XYZ file of C-alpha atoms in Angstrom:
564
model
C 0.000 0.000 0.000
C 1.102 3.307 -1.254
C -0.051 6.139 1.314
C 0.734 9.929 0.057
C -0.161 12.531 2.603
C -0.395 16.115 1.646
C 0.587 18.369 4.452
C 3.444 17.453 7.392
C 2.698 19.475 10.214
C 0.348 18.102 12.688
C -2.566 16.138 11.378
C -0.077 14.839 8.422
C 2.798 14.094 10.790
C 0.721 11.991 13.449
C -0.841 10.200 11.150
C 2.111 9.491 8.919
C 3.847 7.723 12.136
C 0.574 5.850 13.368
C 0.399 4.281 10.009
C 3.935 3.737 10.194
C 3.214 1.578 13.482
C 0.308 -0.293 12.145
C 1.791 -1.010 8.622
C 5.214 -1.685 7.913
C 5.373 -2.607 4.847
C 3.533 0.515 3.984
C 5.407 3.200 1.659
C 4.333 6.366 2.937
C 5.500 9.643 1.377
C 4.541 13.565 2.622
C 5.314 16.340 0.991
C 4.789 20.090 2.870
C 5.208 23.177 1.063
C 7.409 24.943 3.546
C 10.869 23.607 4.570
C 9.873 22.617 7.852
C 7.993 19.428 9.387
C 5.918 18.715 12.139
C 6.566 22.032 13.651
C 4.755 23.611 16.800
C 2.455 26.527 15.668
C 1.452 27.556 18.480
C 5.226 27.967 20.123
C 5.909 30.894 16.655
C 4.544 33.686 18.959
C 7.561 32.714 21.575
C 10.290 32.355 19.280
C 9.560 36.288 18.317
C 9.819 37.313 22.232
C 12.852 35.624 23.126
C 11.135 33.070 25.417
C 12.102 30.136 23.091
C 15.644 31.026 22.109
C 16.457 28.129 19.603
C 14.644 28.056 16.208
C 15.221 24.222 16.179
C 13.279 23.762 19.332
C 10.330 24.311 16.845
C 10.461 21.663 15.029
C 9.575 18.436 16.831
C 11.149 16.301 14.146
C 13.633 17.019 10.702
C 12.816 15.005 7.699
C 15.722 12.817 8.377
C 15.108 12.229 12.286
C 11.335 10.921 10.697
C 12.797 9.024 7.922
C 15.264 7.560 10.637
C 12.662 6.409 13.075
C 9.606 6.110 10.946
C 10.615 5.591 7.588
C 8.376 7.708 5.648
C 9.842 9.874 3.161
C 9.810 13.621 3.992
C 10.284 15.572 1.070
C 9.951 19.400 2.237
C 9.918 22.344 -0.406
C 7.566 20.413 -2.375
C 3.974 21.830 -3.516
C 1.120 19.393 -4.766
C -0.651 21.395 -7.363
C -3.308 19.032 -8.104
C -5.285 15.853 -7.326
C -6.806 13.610 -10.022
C -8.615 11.319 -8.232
C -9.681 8.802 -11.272
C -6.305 7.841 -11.658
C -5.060 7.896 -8.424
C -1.921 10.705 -9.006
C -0.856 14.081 -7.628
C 0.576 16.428 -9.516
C 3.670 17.798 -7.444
C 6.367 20.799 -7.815
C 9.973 20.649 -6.450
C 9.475 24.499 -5.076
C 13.495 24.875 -5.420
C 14.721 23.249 -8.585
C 10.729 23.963 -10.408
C 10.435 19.824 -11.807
C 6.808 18.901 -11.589
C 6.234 15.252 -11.683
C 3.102 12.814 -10.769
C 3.058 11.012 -7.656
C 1.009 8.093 -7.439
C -1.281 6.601 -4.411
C -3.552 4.181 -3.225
C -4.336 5.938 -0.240
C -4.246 10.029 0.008
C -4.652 11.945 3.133
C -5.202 15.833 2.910
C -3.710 17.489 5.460
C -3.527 21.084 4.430
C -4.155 22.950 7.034
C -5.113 26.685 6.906
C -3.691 29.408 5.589
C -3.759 33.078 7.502
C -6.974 35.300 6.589
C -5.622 38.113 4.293
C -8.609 40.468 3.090
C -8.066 41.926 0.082
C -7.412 45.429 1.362
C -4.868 48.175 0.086
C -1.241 47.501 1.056
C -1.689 43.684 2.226
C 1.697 43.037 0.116
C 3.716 45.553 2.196
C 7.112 44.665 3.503
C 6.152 45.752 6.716
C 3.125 43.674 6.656
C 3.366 40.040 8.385
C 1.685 36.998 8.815
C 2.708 34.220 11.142
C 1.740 30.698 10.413
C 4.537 28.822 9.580
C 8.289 28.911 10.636
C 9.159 30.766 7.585
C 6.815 33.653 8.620
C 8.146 33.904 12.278
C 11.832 33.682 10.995
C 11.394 36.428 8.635
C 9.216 38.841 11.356
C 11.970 38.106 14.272
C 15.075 38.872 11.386
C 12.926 42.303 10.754
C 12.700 43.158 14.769
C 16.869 42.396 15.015
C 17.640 44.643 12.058
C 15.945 47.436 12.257
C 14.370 47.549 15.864
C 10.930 48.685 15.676
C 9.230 50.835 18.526
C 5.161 49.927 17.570
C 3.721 47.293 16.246
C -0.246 47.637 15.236
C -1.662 43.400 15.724
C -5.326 43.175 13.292
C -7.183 40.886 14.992
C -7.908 39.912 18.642
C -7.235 35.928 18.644
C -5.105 33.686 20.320
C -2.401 34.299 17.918
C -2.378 38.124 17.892
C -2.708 38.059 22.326
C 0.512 35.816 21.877
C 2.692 38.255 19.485
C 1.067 41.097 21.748
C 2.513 39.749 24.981
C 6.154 38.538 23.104
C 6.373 42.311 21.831
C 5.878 43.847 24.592
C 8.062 41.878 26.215
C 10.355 43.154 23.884
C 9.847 46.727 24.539
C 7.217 47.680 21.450
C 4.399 50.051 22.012
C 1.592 47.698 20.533
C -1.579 48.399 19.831
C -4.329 45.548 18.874
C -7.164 46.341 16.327
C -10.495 44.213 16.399
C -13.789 44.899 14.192
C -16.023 42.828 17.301
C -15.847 44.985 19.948
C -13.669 42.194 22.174
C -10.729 39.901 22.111
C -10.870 36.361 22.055
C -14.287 34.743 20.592
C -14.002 31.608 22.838
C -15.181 33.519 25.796
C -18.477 35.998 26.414
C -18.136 39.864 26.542
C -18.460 39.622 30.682
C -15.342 37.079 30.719
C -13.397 38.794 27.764
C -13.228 42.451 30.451
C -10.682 40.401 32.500
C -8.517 39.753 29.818
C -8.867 43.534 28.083
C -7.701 44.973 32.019
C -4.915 42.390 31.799
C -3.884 43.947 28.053
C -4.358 47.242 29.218
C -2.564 46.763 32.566
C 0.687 45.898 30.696
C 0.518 48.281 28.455
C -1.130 46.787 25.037
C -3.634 49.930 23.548
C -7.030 47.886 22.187
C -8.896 49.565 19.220
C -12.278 47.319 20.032
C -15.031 47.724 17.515
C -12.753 49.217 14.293
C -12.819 47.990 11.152
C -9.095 47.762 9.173
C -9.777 49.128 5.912
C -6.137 49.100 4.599
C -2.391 50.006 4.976
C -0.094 52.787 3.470
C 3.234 52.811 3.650
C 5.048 56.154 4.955
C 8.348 57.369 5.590
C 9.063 55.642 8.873
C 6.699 52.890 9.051
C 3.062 51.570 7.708
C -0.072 53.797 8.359
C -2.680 51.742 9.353
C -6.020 52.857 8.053
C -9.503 52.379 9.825
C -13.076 53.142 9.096
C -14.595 56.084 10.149
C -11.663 56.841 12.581
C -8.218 58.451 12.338
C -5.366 56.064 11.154
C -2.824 54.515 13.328
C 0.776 54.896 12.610
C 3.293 51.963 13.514
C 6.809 50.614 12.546
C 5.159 47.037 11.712
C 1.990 45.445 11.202
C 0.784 42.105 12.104
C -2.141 40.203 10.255
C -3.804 37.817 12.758
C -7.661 37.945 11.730
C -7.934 33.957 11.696
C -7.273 31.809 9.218
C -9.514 30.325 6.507
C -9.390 26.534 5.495
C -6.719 25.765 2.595
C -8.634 23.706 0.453
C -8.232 24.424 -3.019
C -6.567 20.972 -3.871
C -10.157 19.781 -2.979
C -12.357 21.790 -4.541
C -10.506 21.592 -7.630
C -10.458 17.768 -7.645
C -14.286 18.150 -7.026
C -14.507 17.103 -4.058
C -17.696 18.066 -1.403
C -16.936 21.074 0.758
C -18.297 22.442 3.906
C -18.418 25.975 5.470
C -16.523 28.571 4.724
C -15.143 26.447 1.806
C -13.627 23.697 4.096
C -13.614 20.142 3.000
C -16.509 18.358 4.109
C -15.824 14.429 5.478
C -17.808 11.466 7.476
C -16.669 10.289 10.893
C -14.169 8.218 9.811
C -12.588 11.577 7.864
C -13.262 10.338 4.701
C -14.189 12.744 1.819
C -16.064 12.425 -0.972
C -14.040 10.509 -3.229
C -12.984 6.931 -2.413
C -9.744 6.289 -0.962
C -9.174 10.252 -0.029
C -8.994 11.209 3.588
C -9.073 14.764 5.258
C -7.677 16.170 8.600
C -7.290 19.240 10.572
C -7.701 22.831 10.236
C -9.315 22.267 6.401
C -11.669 19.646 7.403
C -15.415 20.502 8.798
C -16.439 18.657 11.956
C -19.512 18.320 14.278
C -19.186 20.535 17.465
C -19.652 18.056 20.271
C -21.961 19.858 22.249
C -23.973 21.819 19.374
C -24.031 18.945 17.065
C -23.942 22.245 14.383
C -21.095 21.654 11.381
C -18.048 23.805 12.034
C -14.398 24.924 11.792
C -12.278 24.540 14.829
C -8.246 25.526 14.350
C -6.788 23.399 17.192
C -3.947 21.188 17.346
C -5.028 18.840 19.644
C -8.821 18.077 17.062
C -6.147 18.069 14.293
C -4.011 15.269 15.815
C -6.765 13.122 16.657
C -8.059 12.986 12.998
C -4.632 12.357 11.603
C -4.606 9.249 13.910
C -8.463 8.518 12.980
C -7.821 8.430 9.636
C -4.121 6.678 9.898
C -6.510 4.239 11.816
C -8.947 3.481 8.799
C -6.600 4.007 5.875
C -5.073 0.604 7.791
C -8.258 -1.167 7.862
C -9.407 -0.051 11.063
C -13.281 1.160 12.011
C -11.928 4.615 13.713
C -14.597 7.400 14.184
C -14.204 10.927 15.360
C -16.996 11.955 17.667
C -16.602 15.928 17.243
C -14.622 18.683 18.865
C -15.578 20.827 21.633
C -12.933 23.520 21.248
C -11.305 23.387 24.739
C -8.640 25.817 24.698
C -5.867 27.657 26.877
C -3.828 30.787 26.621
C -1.371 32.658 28.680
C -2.104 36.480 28.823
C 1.013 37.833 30.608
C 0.369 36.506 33.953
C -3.444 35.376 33.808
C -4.437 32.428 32.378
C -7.880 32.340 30.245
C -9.612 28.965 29.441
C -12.420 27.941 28.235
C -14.421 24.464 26.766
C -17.790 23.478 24.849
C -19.591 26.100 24.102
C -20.197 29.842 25.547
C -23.337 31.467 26.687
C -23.899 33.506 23.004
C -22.671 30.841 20.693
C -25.351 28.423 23.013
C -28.051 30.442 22.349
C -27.246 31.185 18.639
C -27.293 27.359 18.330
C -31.072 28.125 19.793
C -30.439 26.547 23.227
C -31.988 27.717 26.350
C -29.375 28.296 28.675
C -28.469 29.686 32.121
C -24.938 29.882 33.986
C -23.443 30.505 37.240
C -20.534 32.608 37.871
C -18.547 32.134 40.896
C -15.077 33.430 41.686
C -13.165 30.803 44.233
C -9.692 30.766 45.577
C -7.342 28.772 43.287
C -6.524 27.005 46.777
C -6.868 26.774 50.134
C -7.830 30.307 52.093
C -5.228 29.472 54.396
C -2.436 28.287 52.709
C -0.381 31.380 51.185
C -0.232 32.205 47.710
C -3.748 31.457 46.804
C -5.328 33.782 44.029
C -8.822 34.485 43.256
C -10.354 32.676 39.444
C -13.687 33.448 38.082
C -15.457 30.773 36.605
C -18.420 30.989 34.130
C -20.249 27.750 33.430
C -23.139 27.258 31.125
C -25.846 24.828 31.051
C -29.073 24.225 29.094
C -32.403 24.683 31.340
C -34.528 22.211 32.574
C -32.245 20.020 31.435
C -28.968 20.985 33.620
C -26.743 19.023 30.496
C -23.423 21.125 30.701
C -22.689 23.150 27.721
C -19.415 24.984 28.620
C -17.331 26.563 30.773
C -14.743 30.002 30.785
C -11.963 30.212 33.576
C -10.003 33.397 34.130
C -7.301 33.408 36.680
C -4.100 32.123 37.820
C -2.674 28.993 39.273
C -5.334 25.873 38.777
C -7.142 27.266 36.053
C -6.123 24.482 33.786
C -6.886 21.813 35.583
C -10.448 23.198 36.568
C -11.051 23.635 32.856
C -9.815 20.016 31.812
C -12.197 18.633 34.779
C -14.830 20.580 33.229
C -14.010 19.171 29.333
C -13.930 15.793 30.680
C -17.517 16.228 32.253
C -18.802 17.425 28.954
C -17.255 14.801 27.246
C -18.431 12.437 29.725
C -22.265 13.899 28.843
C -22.409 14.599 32.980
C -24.750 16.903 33.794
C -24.223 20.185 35.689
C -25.600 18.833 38.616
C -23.099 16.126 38.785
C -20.222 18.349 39.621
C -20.970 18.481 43.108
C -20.469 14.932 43.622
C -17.019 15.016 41.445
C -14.256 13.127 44.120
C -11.438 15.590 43.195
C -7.951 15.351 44.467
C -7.229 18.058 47.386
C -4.589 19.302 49.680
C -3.679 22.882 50.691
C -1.303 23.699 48.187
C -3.645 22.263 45.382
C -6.893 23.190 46.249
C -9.923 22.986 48.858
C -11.818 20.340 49.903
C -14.590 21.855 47.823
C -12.893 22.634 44.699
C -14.154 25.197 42.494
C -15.867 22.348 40.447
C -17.704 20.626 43.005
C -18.583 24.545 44.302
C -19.848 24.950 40.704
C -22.160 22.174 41.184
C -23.520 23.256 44.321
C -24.728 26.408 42.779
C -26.277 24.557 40.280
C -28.359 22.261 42.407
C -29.145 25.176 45.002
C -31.051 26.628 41.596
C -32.398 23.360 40.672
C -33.749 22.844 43.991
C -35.103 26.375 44.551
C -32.704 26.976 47.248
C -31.399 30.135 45.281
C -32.690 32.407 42.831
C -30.191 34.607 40.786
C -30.347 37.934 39.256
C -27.087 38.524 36.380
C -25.344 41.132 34.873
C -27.239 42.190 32.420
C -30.548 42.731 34.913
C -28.573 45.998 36.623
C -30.475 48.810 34.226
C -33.660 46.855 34.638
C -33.734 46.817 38.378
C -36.848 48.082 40.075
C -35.172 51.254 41.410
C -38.558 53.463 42.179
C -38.827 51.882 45.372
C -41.008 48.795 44.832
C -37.733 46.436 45.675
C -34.432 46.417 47.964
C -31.346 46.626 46.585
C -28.799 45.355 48.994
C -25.132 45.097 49.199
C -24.012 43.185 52.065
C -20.160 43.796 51.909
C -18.196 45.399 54.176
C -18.563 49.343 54.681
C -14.801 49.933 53.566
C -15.521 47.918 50.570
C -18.683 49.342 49.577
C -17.033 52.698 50.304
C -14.504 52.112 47.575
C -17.079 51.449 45.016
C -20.544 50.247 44.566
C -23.912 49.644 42.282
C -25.929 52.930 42.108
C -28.880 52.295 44.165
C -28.208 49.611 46.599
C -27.446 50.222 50.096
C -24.837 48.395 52.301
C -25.714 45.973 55.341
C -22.509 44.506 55.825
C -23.953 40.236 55.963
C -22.456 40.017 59.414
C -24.889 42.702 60.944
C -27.477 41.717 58.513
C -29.820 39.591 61.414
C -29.476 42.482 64.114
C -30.647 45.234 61.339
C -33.618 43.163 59.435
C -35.619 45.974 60.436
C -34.100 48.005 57.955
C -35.556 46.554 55.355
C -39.235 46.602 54.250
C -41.431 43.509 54.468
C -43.126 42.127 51.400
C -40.785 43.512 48.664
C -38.501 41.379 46.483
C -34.461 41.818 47.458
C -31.789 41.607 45.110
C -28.612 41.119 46.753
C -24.825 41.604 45.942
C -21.543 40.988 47.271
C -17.659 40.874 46.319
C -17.863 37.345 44.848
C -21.440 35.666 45.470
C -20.574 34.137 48.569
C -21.727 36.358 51.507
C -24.736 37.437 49.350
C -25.754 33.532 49.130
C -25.558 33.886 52.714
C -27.495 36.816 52.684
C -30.051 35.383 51.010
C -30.568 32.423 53.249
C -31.357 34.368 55.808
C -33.653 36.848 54.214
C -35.480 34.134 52.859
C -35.786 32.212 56.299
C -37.516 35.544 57.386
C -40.145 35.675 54.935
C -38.115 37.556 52.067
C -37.910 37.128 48.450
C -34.254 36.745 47.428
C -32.593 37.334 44.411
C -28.276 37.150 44.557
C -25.930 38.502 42.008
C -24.215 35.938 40.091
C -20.708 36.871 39.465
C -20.147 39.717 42.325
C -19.491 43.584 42.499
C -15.677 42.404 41.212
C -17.712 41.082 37.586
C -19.684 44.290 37.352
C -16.708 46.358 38.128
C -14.124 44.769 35.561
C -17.031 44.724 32.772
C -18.234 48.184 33.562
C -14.646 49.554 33.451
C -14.196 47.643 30.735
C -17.079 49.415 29.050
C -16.413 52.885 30.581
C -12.886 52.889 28.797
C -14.499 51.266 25.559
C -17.195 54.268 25.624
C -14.457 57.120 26.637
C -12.266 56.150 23.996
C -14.744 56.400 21.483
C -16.449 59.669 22.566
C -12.943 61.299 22.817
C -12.566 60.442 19.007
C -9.531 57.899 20.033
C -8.847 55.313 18.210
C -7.524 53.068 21.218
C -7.979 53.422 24.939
């Protein structure tokens, strides 16, 4: 059997060795466009700041270190320019001597991953311009930063990728300044989760442009102008294009095979396309999203890797089947770490589910044991039902494990009541004997059961304020000194028994506190004494970081700035 795989980074790569370990009689042969294999994308952003020093710590393998332990044939610098599918051939071009010769297979596997977004806007070509996808792109934007040592950088686009170069510039000393047309950074997570990570930008020094449109680029006497729409242009020394990536599938379309969204190639379970014998993996391919069951594009390495071993699996013989992704994902933003899994509260209810969340904010560990830091978790779940749907963590230490925990229970189809009874590991330094999860999944069942009724973020304009309900804030007086809601008053929980008085009989309460806790409390007792209880999910430190978040967003704007 003659296996040709198209594409040796990581969907190619992984499944070029797992049919190396099933078959060995196999020939297998990969060609890649660029001169490097199996290299780690999402490391490129690190190599630019210094952090990774050694450009061959990117690449996990060379084409002889694969061809020494695998035996597949590596050949690098080649491009496939076509498929013909009735004869079984590919049509491939030695990029540095310019032969073209046909390559013949009896199995094929696609593998060509994505390419970075580039609209077709004014000055796209410029030399200043970058994109960074492949080693070849962060080589040639870290040679730029050593010769000529740029002061600003201007990032278009508010992904993972651009947060990355963002942190690895500054870290380098570069005034940088992020442009984004949606009015946040980082898709993956709501607009209430997404104001921790624009205070952390701010907070070290990265200038966001939310809600502006890039229109094009000009180049000027000491740098590239970038312009916007219906605001002033922003001037930098270089210019970064990370607006996402779209799926790099003409090879398929061209062969006539079936496509998906947004042009991706469309393939069963088993990552088979729509010709016999042809298989598809990774960023090109449309999946199912696990939780949704909607068709989709999800640019991940770990979905990627799977498929190239699903379809390794089945191009041996095997019955493989790939059950959908959920898009679990992690990233570093200077010292915060944001994470999230299955799906978030607006992407649930575009999908038309009925959902409802809790928002708690625990310590990463033990109250007791130093060093512990506060992380807010979000986590979503479908009414009535209580079936998770997905989960955001922002914080510090812990957050990762909390969020595989979570990932696992999705996977697992556990409901959001079952967090609670979750038997999670816990010492001092780790964590508390009710972790964050199981403290999720008391929330949960204190709604189910009626123990707790919640009021969120978006309720706070809407709040009877003419008199016909309380407003209370039962934090302490210094902290309700150094900021509050407009309208509530403060009866610290403590004193809240000796000074029930205060409050009027017979009218609903909504209550609020730092972090949901003492409010809970609060509202225990109220409704013990006859009172109709609503707490805050999320705390005064939510509101605050999204209504900063939106006061800076607004000011910005209204002082005719393009960036805050």
């Amino acid at each position: 059997m003659k296996v040709v795989i198209v594409g040796g980074v990581a969907g190619g790569a992984t499944a070029a060795a797992r049919i190396r370990r099933l078959d060995e009689q196999a020939e297998i042969v990969v060609f890649e466009r660029s001169g490097y294999i199996s290299y780690a994308n999402c490391g490129l952003p690190y190599y630019i700041g210094g952090v990774i020093t050694d450009r061959a710590e990117l690449t996990l393998q060379t084409p002889d270190s694969f061809y020494a332990r695998f035996r597949v044939v590596m050949k690098v610098r080649h491009e496939v320019l076509s498929i013909h599918p009735e004869r079984k051939t590919v049509l491939v071009k030695n990029l540095e001597t310019g032969e073209q010769f046909e390559e013949r297979y009896d199995k094929l596997l696609l593998s060509p991953g994505a390419k970075p977004t580039q609209p077709r806007l004014p000055g796209v070509g410029l030399d200043r311009v970058f994109t960074l996808r492949t080693v070849e792109d962060t080589l040639a934007l870290r040679d730029y930063i050593d010769r000529h040592q740029p002061k600003s950088a201007v990032l278009a686009g508010g992904g993972f990728i651009s947060l990355e170069v963002a942190e690895n510039l500054r870290g380098l000393g570069l005034d940088v300044t992020i442009v984004q047309r949606p009015k946040q950074l980082m898709n993956p997570f709501d607009r209430d989760m997404a104001s921790f990570i624009h205070s952390e930008m701010r907070r070290n020094g990265v200038r966001l442009a939310l809600g502006h449109t890039v229109e094009g680029f000009e180049e000027t006497e000491t740098g590239v102008s970038v312009l916007l729409k219906d605001a002033e242009p922003l001037n930098a020394d270089l210019v970064v294009l990370a607006i996402g990536v779209t799926p790099d599938t003409h090879l398929a379309k061209d062969a006539g095979l079936a496509l998906g969204v947004r042009g991706s190639i469309l393939v069963n379970d088993r990552m088979e396309t729509s010709a016999p014998d042809i298989y598809a993996v990774g960023d090109a391919v449309q999946v199912k999203h696990f939780v949704s069951g909607q068709d989709t594009l999800l640019s991940l390495a770990g979905p990627a890797n799977k498929q190239g071993r699903i379809a390794a699996d089945n191009i041996c013989g095997g019955d493989s089947r790939y059950k959908g992704s959920q898009g679990s994902s992690i990233l570093q933003v200077f010292e915060l770490t944001a994470a999230s899994t299955g799906l978030n509260e607006t992407r649930a209810k575009a999908a038309g589910l009925s959902t409802d969340k809790v928002i708690l904010s625990p310590m990463s560990h033990a109250g007791y044991y130093p060093g512990g830091r506060l992380m807010t978790m979000k986590v979503v779940f479908e009414k009535d039902t209580y079936r998770l749907l997905g989960a955001q963590i922002i914080g510090y230490e812990g957050v990762d494990k909390r969020i595989d925990v979570l990932a696992t229970a999705i996977r697992a189809g556990m409901s959001a009541l079952e967090l609670q009874d979750l038997d999670l590991a816990y010492a001092p330094p780790y964590s508390s004997a009710k972790d964050p999860v199981n403290m999720a999944g008391y929330i949960i069942d204190n709604i189910a059961s009626g123990v707790v009724k919640q009021w969120h973020l978006e309720d706070v304009d809407t709040l009877p304020r003419d008199g016909s309900a309380t407003l209370l804030d039962t934090r302490t007086e210094e902290e309700y000194a150094q900021g509050h809601v407009e309208g509530f008053v403060n009866i610290p929980v403590d004193e809240l028994r000796e000074r029930m008085s205060e409050l009027e009989p017979g009218k609903p309460v909504y209550v609020m506190c730092q972090s949901g806790l003492r409010s809970y409390i609060a509202s225990r007792i109220l409704a013990a004494n006859g009172y109709d209880c609503y707490n805050f999910a999320g705390g005064y430190c939510l509101y605050e970081a999204v209504v900063k978040d939106r006061c800076l967003a607004e000011r910005a704007t209204a002082c005719g700035k393009n960036s805050d």
